[in-house]
């Protein structure tokens, strides 16, 4: 039970300000939270007890480890001092020999005697070698016990890397230098190592070589480290790469020992060996002989009592926690069930086996407008039944009590408390108790008024939509991708094609949209396009084409696009519209335009007839003169073969000139089908200028031209563009003639330049004249059909010129040329794009003959 006063009556007379803070906080907690705090009391006790025991033993263990570490540090530093003194003593002896050698007080034999004595007195020394300034061995004594070293031959140079760079360092520093530990190949030991000491020789300030003493690292350990240190610790000499050079370390603990709480690592310490440096370190690690305080019987006694106490406290805590958890689970389950019932949108009603209402949820009460008290305990007829349908509902209730209701439920009318009714669907299932026995029937009720209204609206909308599609004057059909099954076909499609899916596929194939033909295992109900992103297809892919169907003898405009069918499959819709009347009208218009072109060209040639006759009269007169002259000279025998050949060549040239004029006129007026090909701009302009110059010479007008170099080819109908140029240049000559300009001012200039208009590369053709220009009235009606400023003009020339240019996706315009306020001429300009725009309108113009220019 709680140790805190839970009853507020005990503190009723106490001033609230004098109540402790913890008691006021306790009173603010809910009963369930207070129970949880009480249940956690034993757990807090266990945690505090274990923390106290662990802290006590931890403190004792830390003290013990600290003492061991201090002892190891002290002993290792003592051993390092002993080893340092021994190395310095050997260094001093070698330096003494080096001074004797430098002063030439001893020779080779005396050197060997002193080296032998020094090696025999100090077992850690393996060899002493005298090396001259050319790295050659002058004398050497090797200890007989140095198995890893072979005898050094006098006169041989040191091998590369044998001294680890200490020879050069001693030569440069002129002071003793220790090398890094070097591993030797010893047959008795796998990791024999040596240490070199290089003592430089100095003869009157010149480097004369070194005295090299070689130590055995194992000998330094055995004879340099005191025995009392090696007895207490595992001592080893290691290099800076953690390689053990001499000695050994205690074996690692086994796996079981590592899991013991008191099995810490033994104390260890390492320190560099002076004067060698960081290349050689002495390391010592203590042996674990006993467990100290932790291994005593007191530890085990306290541990056993602590385990017993913890077990008892944990048992009490588990029991209290189970009770609190059971209470919380019961409360949570109750709250969850109540929340689930209150949040359901489906009305729930329970009936016993006699048909009495035993339970209703809030949703059922909300639907009917009745309270739970008004419904629970009622028998048929129920208050939510409409009076007009009580007989029907009584029969439904009888079927419900006998389990004869359909699994898909049934629809009924339900009356609210205010008298309104709504449509509902009821589902009935048996109500089974925990023992597996049926105690009644559970009915779920769903308001279907809105879904029923939406379904009726959808049905009406579908009927209206179907009526519209059936009344269209276009054939509409829908089929799945890769199949010929028709998903939809309207009345006109059925009347044309009889409702066959193959006709849909044929239309799609003629439009040019690829279809997927299933084969083999694919001919089943599985959609071949399943998994593809249909949104991108339905938004992007469309195809239009005009095709002729021989079976119907009709021209159809077919539009096709992808769409997602109601079942999620990718389908293809085709809309075919009868355009036969429009095609007939277009064909008639094309024929009329073609006749207008021929008429326009003939009119142009008729207007230029006198100029052409004059142009042809010159070569014909020349031919006549050449022929008469040759006949006269032949009769008089006054002509040689060479003169005759020259006269015939001139006659043939004039005949060729006349033939070219006739050929140009014939090609110009010849009726032909529209043919857009890649044309060279310079050739096109040159052909037009040859015909136009005939008319310009008749009006005494001089023609100049400027054609830009390296112009790209254009895709045009060459004859039509030549006709536009001829018409513009002829109009310019006539305008100059009507203005009565003097001969010096009768100029027509043709300019052909590349330009960029609205971001598009074009070729611009400009015809500039020196006439009177165009008045505002004429400028406004310049391109109207049958409007002309000339008495004999028909008014169709400029209109047809603009039609020809626009059929090539270009534009024709005219502006006056000014000198101040005076009009000095006019400029007609049109441009042709290098890459014609591709569009349905542009492609359609290829099937219709463009209008041609005539005289205006």
PDB file of C-alpha atoms in Angstrom, residues 59-258:
ATOM      1  CA  UNK A  59      36.417   1.428  -5.247  1.00  0.00           C
ATOM      2  CA  UNK A  60      38.478  -1.366  -3.639  1.00  0.00           C
ATOM      3  CA  UNK A  61      39.403  -2.772  -7.041  1.00  0.00           C
ATOM      4  CA  UNK A  62      40.457   0.636  -8.387  1.00  0.00           C
ATOM      5  CA  UNK A  63      42.706   1.165  -5.361  1.00  0.00           C
ATOM      6  CA  UNK A  64      44.340  -2.218  -5.889  1.00  0.00           C
ATOM      7  CA  UNK A  65      44.932  -1.603  -9.591  1.00  0.00           C
ATOM      8  CA  UNK A  66      46.413   1.807  -8.853  1.00  0.00           C
ATOM      9  CA  UNK A  67      48.915   0.335  -6.381  1.00  0.00           C
ATOM     10  CA  UNK A  68      49.948  -2.352  -8.878  1.00  0.00           C
ATOM     11  CA  UNK A  69      50.397   0.227 -11.614  1.00  0.00           C
ATOM     12  CA  UNK A  70      52.591   2.430  -9.436  1.00  0.00           C
ATOM     13  CA  UNK A  71      54.799  -0.563  -8.545  1.00  0.00           C
ATOM     14  CA  UNK A  72      55.209  -1.559 -12.184  1.00  0.00           C
ATOM     15  CA  UNK A  73      56.081   2.023 -13.193  1.00  0.00           C
ATOM     16  CA  UNK A  74      58.669   2.335 -10.463  1.00  0.00           C
ATOM     17  CA  UNK A  75      60.338  -1.012 -11.272  1.00  0.00           C
ATOM     18  CA  UNK A  76      60.390  -0.406 -15.047  1.00  0.00           C
ATOM     19  CA  UNK A  77      62.023   2.991 -14.633  1.00  0.00           C
ATOM     20  CA  UNK A  78      64.627   1.408 -12.335  1.00  0.00           C
ATOM     21  CA  UNK A  79      65.343  -1.302 -14.950  1.00  0.00           C
ATOM     22  CA  UNK A  80      65.627   1.350 -17.622  1.00  0.00           C
ATOM     23  CA  UNK A  81      68.217   3.243 -15.581  1.00  0.00           C
ATOM     24  CA  UNK A  82      70.257   0.072 -15.098  1.00  0.00           C
ATOM     25  CA  UNK A  83      70.143  -0.700 -18.808  1.00  0.00           C
ATOM     26  CA  UNK A  84      71.019   2.912 -19.657  1.00  0.00           C
ATOM     27  CA  UNK A  85      74.092   2.874 -17.413  1.00  0.00           C
ATOM     28  CA  UNK A  86      75.241  -0.396 -18.975  1.00  0.00           C
ATOM     29  CA  UNK A  87      74.887   0.993 -22.510  1.00  0.00           C
ATOM     30  CA  UNK A  88      76.681   4.201 -21.609  1.00  0.00           C
ATOM     31  CA  UNK A  89      79.512   2.186 -20.041  1.00  0.00           C
ATOM     32  CA  UNK A  90      79.940   0.108 -23.232  1.00  0.00           C
ATOM     33  CA  UNK A  91      79.707   3.299 -25.291  1.00  0.00           C
ATOM     34  CA  UNK A  92      82.512   4.881 -23.259  1.00  0.00           C
ATOM     35  CA  UNK A  93      84.720   1.797 -23.746  1.00  0.00           C
ATOM     36  CA  UNK A  94      84.145   1.864 -27.522  1.00  0.00           C
ATOM     37  CA  UNK A  95      84.854   5.580 -27.649  1.00  0.00           C
ATOM     38  CA  UNK A  96      88.135   4.932 -25.783  1.00  0.00           C
ATOM     39  CA  UNK A  97      89.124   2.363 -28.428  1.00  0.00           C
ATOM     40  CA  UNK A  98      88.088   4.844 -31.122  1.00  0.00           C
ATOM     41  CA  UNK A  99      90.349   7.551 -29.688  1.00  0.00           C
ATOM     42  CA  UNK A 100      93.274   5.129 -29.602  1.00  0.00           C
ATOM     43  CA  UNK A 101      92.633   4.206 -33.209  1.00  0.00           C
ATOM     44  CA  UNK A 102      92.279   7.870 -34.273  1.00  0.00           C
ATOM     45  CA  UNK A 103      95.559   8.724 -32.490  1.00  0.00           C
ATOM     46  CA  UNK A 104      97.182   5.646 -34.080  1.00  0.00           C
ATOM     47  CA  UNK A 105      98.207   4.371 -30.703  1.00  0.00           C
ATOM     48  CA  UNK A 106      97.067   0.858 -31.581  1.00  0.00           C
ATOM     49  CA  UNK A 107      97.243  -1.138 -34.752  1.00  0.00           C
ATOM     50  CA  UNK A 108      94.946  -3.819 -36.108  1.00  0.00           C
ATOM     51  CA  UNK A 109      96.323  -6.594 -33.918  1.00  0.00           C
ATOM     52  CA  UNK A 110      96.041  -4.511 -30.758  1.00  0.00           C
ATOM     53  CA  UNK A 111      92.486  -3.519 -31.833  1.00  0.00           C
ATOM     54  CA  UNK A 112      91.517  -7.169 -32.147  1.00  0.00           C
ATOM     55  CA  UNK A 113      92.960  -7.965 -28.722  1.00  0.00           C
ATOM     56  CA  UNK A 114      91.039  -5.138 -27.034  1.00  0.00           C
ATOM     57  CA  UNK A 115      87.841  -5.998 -28.973  1.00  0.00           C
ATOM     58  CA  UNK A 116      88.103  -9.639 -27.950  1.00  0.00           C
ATOM     59  CA  UNK A 117      88.566  -8.711 -24.312  1.00  0.00           C
ATOM     60  CA  UNK A 118      85.641  -6.305 -24.382  1.00  0.00           C
ATOM     61  CA  UNK A 119      83.318  -8.825 -26.099  1.00  0.00           C
ATOM     62  CA  UNK A 120      84.269 -11.599 -23.688  1.00  0.00           C
ATOM     63  CA  UNK A 121      83.719  -9.369 -20.643  1.00  0.00           C
ATOM     64  CA  UNK A 122      80.287  -8.154 -21.861  1.00  0.00           C
ATOM     65  CA  UNK A 123      78.145 -11.006 -23.184  1.00  0.00           C
ATOM     66  CA  UNK A 124      75.552  -8.612 -24.705  1.00  0.00           C
ATOM     67  CA  UNK A 125      78.232  -7.477 -27.225  1.00  0.00           C
ATOM     68  CA  UNK A 126      78.203  -9.693 -30.335  1.00  0.00           C
ATOM     69  CA  UNK A 127      80.865  -7.990 -32.465  1.00  0.00           C
ATOM     70  CA  UNK A 128      83.189  -4.980 -32.710  1.00  0.00           C
ATOM     71  CA  UNK A 129      84.199  -3.844 -36.186  1.00  0.00           C
ATOM     72  CA  UNK A 130      86.641  -1.223 -37.436  1.00  0.00           C
ATOM     73  CA  UNK A 131      85.343   0.422 -40.659  1.00  0.00           C
ATOM     74  CA  UNK A 132      87.324   2.974 -42.649  1.00  0.00           C
ATOM     75  CA  UNK A 133      85.995   6.088 -44.372  1.00  0.00           C
ATOM     76  CA  UNK A 134      85.261   4.080 -47.538  1.00  0.00           C
ATOM     77  CA  UNK A 135      82.893   1.720 -45.717  1.00  0.00           C
ATOM     78  CA  UNK A 136      85.390  -1.107 -45.926  1.00  0.00           C
ATOM     79  CA  UNK A 137      85.999  -3.449 -43.014  1.00  0.00           C
ATOM     80  CA  UNK A 138      89.494  -2.997 -41.666  1.00  0.00           C
ATOM     81  CA  UNK A 139      89.271  -5.347 -38.667  1.00  0.00           C
ATOM     82  CA  UNK A 140      86.454  -7.181 -36.935  1.00  0.00           C
ATOM     83  CA  UNK A 141      85.974  -9.481 -33.990  1.00  0.00           C
ATOM     84  CA  UNK A 142      82.744 -11.517 -33.722  1.00  0.00           C
ATOM     85  CA  UNK A 143      81.704 -13.368 -30.569  1.00  0.00           C
ATOM     86  CA  UNK A 144      81.682 -17.153 -30.954  1.00  0.00           C
ATOM     87  CA  UNK A 145      78.173 -17.187 -29.451  1.00  0.00           C
ATOM     88  CA  UNK A 146      76.770 -14.873 -32.159  1.00  0.00           C
ATOM     89  CA  UNK A 147      75.253 -17.568 -34.330  1.00  0.00           C
ATOM     90  CA  UNK A 148      73.126 -15.093 -36.276  1.00  0.00           C
ATOM     91  CA  UNK A 149      76.201 -13.250 -37.527  1.00  0.00           C
ATOM     92  CA  UNK A 150      78.701 -14.653 -39.906  1.00  0.00           C
ATOM     93  CA  UNK A 151      82.372 -13.674 -39.859  1.00  0.00           C
ATOM     94  CA  UNK A 152      83.158 -10.280 -41.399  1.00  0.00           C
ATOM     95  CA  UNK A 153      85.825 -10.423 -44.081  1.00  0.00           C
ATOM     96  CA  UNK A 154      88.518  -7.773 -43.934  1.00  0.00           C
ATOM     97  CA  UNK A 155      88.477  -5.501 -46.990  1.00  0.00           C
ATOM     98  CA  UNK A 156      84.869  -6.105 -47.902  1.00  0.00           C
ATOM     99  CA  UNK A 157      82.561  -3.035 -47.988  1.00  0.00           C
ATOM    100  CA  UNK A 158      79.440  -2.850 -45.900  1.00  0.00           C
ATOM    101  CA  UNK A 159      76.337  -4.049 -47.679  1.00  0.00           C
ATOM    102  CA  UNK A 160      73.671  -1.512 -48.594  1.00  0.00           C
ATOM    103  CA  UNK A 161      71.241  -1.111 -45.719  1.00  0.00           C
ATOM    104  CA  UNK A 162      73.351  -3.148 -43.303  1.00  0.00           C
ATOM    105  CA  UNK A 163      73.801  -0.191 -40.947  1.00  0.00           C
ATOM    106  CA  UNK A 164      70.300   1.286 -41.430  1.00  0.00           C
ATOM    107  CA  UNK A 165      71.794   4.689 -42.288  1.00  0.00           C
ATOM    108  CA  UNK A 166      73.645   5.089 -38.969  1.00  0.00           C
ATOM    109  CA  UNK A 167      77.071   5.079 -40.690  1.00  0.00           C
ATOM    110  CA  UNK A 168      76.176   8.196 -42.700  1.00  0.00           C
ATOM    111  CA  UNK A 169      74.538   9.807 -39.673  1.00  0.00           C
ATOM    112  CA  UNK A 170      77.660   9.248 -37.546  1.00  0.00           C
ATOM    113  CA  UNK A 171      79.821  10.639 -40.341  1.00  0.00           C
ATOM    114  CA  UNK A 172      77.671  13.775 -40.556  1.00  0.00           C
ATOM    115  CA  UNK A 173      77.153  14.356 -36.824  1.00  0.00           C
ATOM    116  CA  UNK A 174      80.662  13.228 -35.681  1.00  0.00           C
ATOM    117  CA  UNK A 175      79.176  11.674 -32.539  1.00  0.00           C
ATOM    118  CA  UNK A 176      78.068   8.207 -31.456  1.00  0.00           C
ATOM    119  CA  UNK A 177      74.789   7.113 -33.040  1.00  0.00           C
ATOM    120  CA  UNK A 178      72.558   4.140 -32.180  1.00  0.00           C
ATOM    121  CA  UNK A 179      70.687   2.353 -34.940  1.00  0.00           C
ATOM    122  CA  UNK A 180      67.182   1.001 -34.929  1.00  0.00           C
ATOM    123  CA  UNK A 181      66.868  -2.656 -33.854  1.00  0.00           C
ATOM    124  CA  UNK A 182      67.766  -4.936 -36.772  1.00  0.00           C
ATOM    125  CA  UNK A 183      66.330  -8.423 -37.167  1.00  0.00           C
ATOM    126  CA  UNK A 184      68.883 -11.222 -37.790  1.00  0.00           C
ATOM    127  CA  UNK A 185      68.470 -14.692 -39.215  1.00  0.00           C
ATOM    128  CA  UNK A 186      69.149 -16.947 -36.230  1.00  0.00           C
ATOM    129  CA  UNK A 187      68.587 -20.664 -36.574  1.00  0.00           C
ATOM    130  CA  UNK A 188      67.754 -21.039 -32.909  1.00  0.00           C
ATOM    131  CA  UNK A 189      65.462 -18.062 -32.539  1.00  0.00           C
ATOM    132  CA  UNK A 190      62.897 -16.819 -34.967  1.00  0.00           C
ATOM    133  CA  UNK A 191      63.205 -13.126 -34.046  1.00  0.00           C
ATOM    134  CA  UNK A 192      66.860 -12.512 -33.128  1.00  0.00           C
ATOM    135  CA  UNK A 193      67.626  -8.801 -33.179  1.00  0.00           C
ATOM    136  CA  UNK A 194      70.717  -6.662 -32.889  1.00  0.00           C
ATOM    137  CA  UNK A 195      71.504  -3.037 -32.042  1.00  0.00           C
ATOM    138  CA  UNK A 196      74.393  -1.128 -33.615  1.00  0.00           C
ATOM    139  CA  UNK A 197      76.453   1.683 -32.102  1.00  0.00           C
ATOM    140  CA  UNK A 198      78.510   3.759 -34.550  1.00  0.00           C
ATOM    141  CA  UNK A 199      81.443   5.655 -32.939  1.00  0.00           C
ATOM    142  CA  UNK A 200      83.096   8.025 -35.489  1.00  0.00           C
ATOM    143  CA  UNK A 201      86.909   8.184 -35.919  1.00  0.00           C
ATOM    144  CA  UNK A 202      88.496  11.625 -36.305  1.00  0.00           C
ATOM    145  CA  UNK A 203      92.031  12.087 -37.660  1.00  0.00           C
ATOM    146  CA  UNK A 204      93.050  15.730 -37.472  1.00  0.00           C
ATOM    147  CA  UNK A 205      89.476  16.955 -38.207  1.00  0.00           C
ATOM    148  CA  UNK A 206      88.836  14.438 -40.997  1.00  0.00           C
ATOM    149  CA  UNK A 207      86.359  11.593 -40.863  1.00  0.00           C
ATOM    150  CA  UNK A 208      88.374   8.338 -40.832  1.00  0.00           C
ATOM    151  CA  UNK A 209      85.645   5.750 -40.317  1.00  0.00           C
ATOM    152  CA  UNK A 210      83.749   4.287 -37.375  1.00  0.00           C
ATOM    153  CA  UNK A 211      84.060   1.706 -34.634  1.00  0.00           C
ATOM    154  CA  UNK A 212      80.837  -0.295 -34.845  1.00  0.00           C
ATOM    155  CA  UNK A 213      79.665  -2.220 -31.807  1.00  0.00           C
ATOM    156  CA  UNK A 214      76.815  -4.670 -32.249  1.00  0.00           C
ATOM    157  CA  UNK A 215      74.644  -5.609 -29.276  1.00  0.00           C
ATOM    158  CA  UNK A 216      72.352  -8.560 -28.940  1.00  0.00           C
ATOM    159  CA  UNK A 217      68.935  -7.262 -27.877  1.00  0.00           C
ATOM    160  CA  UNK A 218      68.316 -10.534 -26.087  1.00  0.00           C
ATOM    161  CA  UNK A 219      71.642 -10.128 -24.257  1.00  0.00           C
ATOM    162  CA  UNK A 220      70.677  -6.600 -23.194  1.00  0.00           C
ATOM    163  CA  UNK A 221      67.503  -8.046 -21.677  1.00  0.00           C
ATOM    164  CA  UNK A 222      69.228 -10.921 -19.876  1.00  0.00           C
ATOM    165  CA  UNK A 223      72.270  -9.055 -18.580  1.00  0.00           C
ATOM    166  CA  UNK A 224      70.981  -5.467 -18.424  1.00  0.00           C
ATOM    167  CA  UNK A 225      67.653  -5.979 -16.598  1.00  0.00           C
ATOM    168  CA  UNK A 226      67.897  -6.874 -12.874  1.00  0.00           C
ATOM    169  CA  UNK A 227      66.751 -10.406 -12.068  1.00  0.00           C
ATOM    170  CA  UNK A 228      64.351  -9.212  -9.355  1.00  0.00           C
ATOM    171  CA  UNK A 229      62.482  -7.269 -12.067  1.00  0.00           C
ATOM    172  CA  UNK A 230      62.257 -10.203 -14.488  1.00  0.00           C
ATOM    173  CA  UNK A 231      61.058 -12.420 -11.637  1.00  0.00           C
ATOM    174  CA  UNK A 232      58.128 -10.149 -10.769  1.00  0.00           C
ATOM    175  CA  UNK A 233      57.046  -9.135 -14.281  1.00  0.00           C
ATOM    176  CA  UNK A 234      56.929 -10.353 -17.843  1.00  0.00           C
ATOM    177  CA  UNK A 235      59.612  -8.089 -19.380  1.00  0.00           C
ATOM    178  CA  UNK A 236      60.215  -7.651 -23.105  1.00  0.00           C
ATOM    179  CA  UNK A 237      62.087  -5.309 -25.426  1.00  0.00           C
ATOM    180  CA  UNK A 238      59.991  -4.113 -28.367  1.00  0.00           C
ATOM    181  CA  UNK A 239      60.552  -1.725 -31.231  1.00  0.00           C
ATOM    182  CA  UNK A 240      58.369   1.208 -32.285  1.00  0.00           C
ATOM    183  CA  UNK A 241      56.247  -1.167 -34.424  1.00  0.00           C
ATOM    184  CA  UNK A 242      55.240  -3.286 -31.404  1.00  0.00           C
ATOM    185  CA  UNK A 243      57.465  -6.155 -32.556  1.00  0.00           C
ATOM    186  CA  UNK A 244      58.795  -8.206 -29.605  1.00  0.00           C
ATOM    187  CA  UNK A 245      62.604  -8.328 -30.014  1.00  0.00           C
ATOM    188  CA  UNK A 246      63.502 -10.116 -26.766  1.00  0.00           C
ATOM    189  CA  UNK A 247      61.656 -11.518 -23.767  1.00  0.00           C
ATOM    190  CA  UNK A 248      58.005 -12.491 -23.726  1.00  0.00           C
ATOM    191  CA  UNK A 249      54.625 -11.239 -22.552  1.00  0.00           C
ATOM    192  CA  UNK A 250      52.088 -13.189 -20.474  1.00  0.00           C
ATOM    193  CA  UNK A 251      49.589 -15.223 -22.469  1.00  0.00           C
ATOM    194  CA  UNK A 252      46.185 -13.696 -23.209  1.00  0.00           C
ATOM    195  CA  UNK A 253      43.340 -14.719 -20.986  1.00  0.00           C
ATOM    196  CA  UNK A 254      40.957 -17.363 -22.233  1.00  0.00           C
ATOM    197  CA  UNK A 255      37.403 -16.556 -23.302  1.00  0.00           C
ATOM    198  CA  UNK A 256      35.805 -17.536 -19.983  1.00  0.00           C
ATOM    199  CA  UNK A 257      38.200 -15.387 -17.910  1.00  0.00           C
ATOM    200  CA  UNK A 258      37.411 -12.308 -19.957  1.00  0.00           C
TER     201      UNK A 258
END
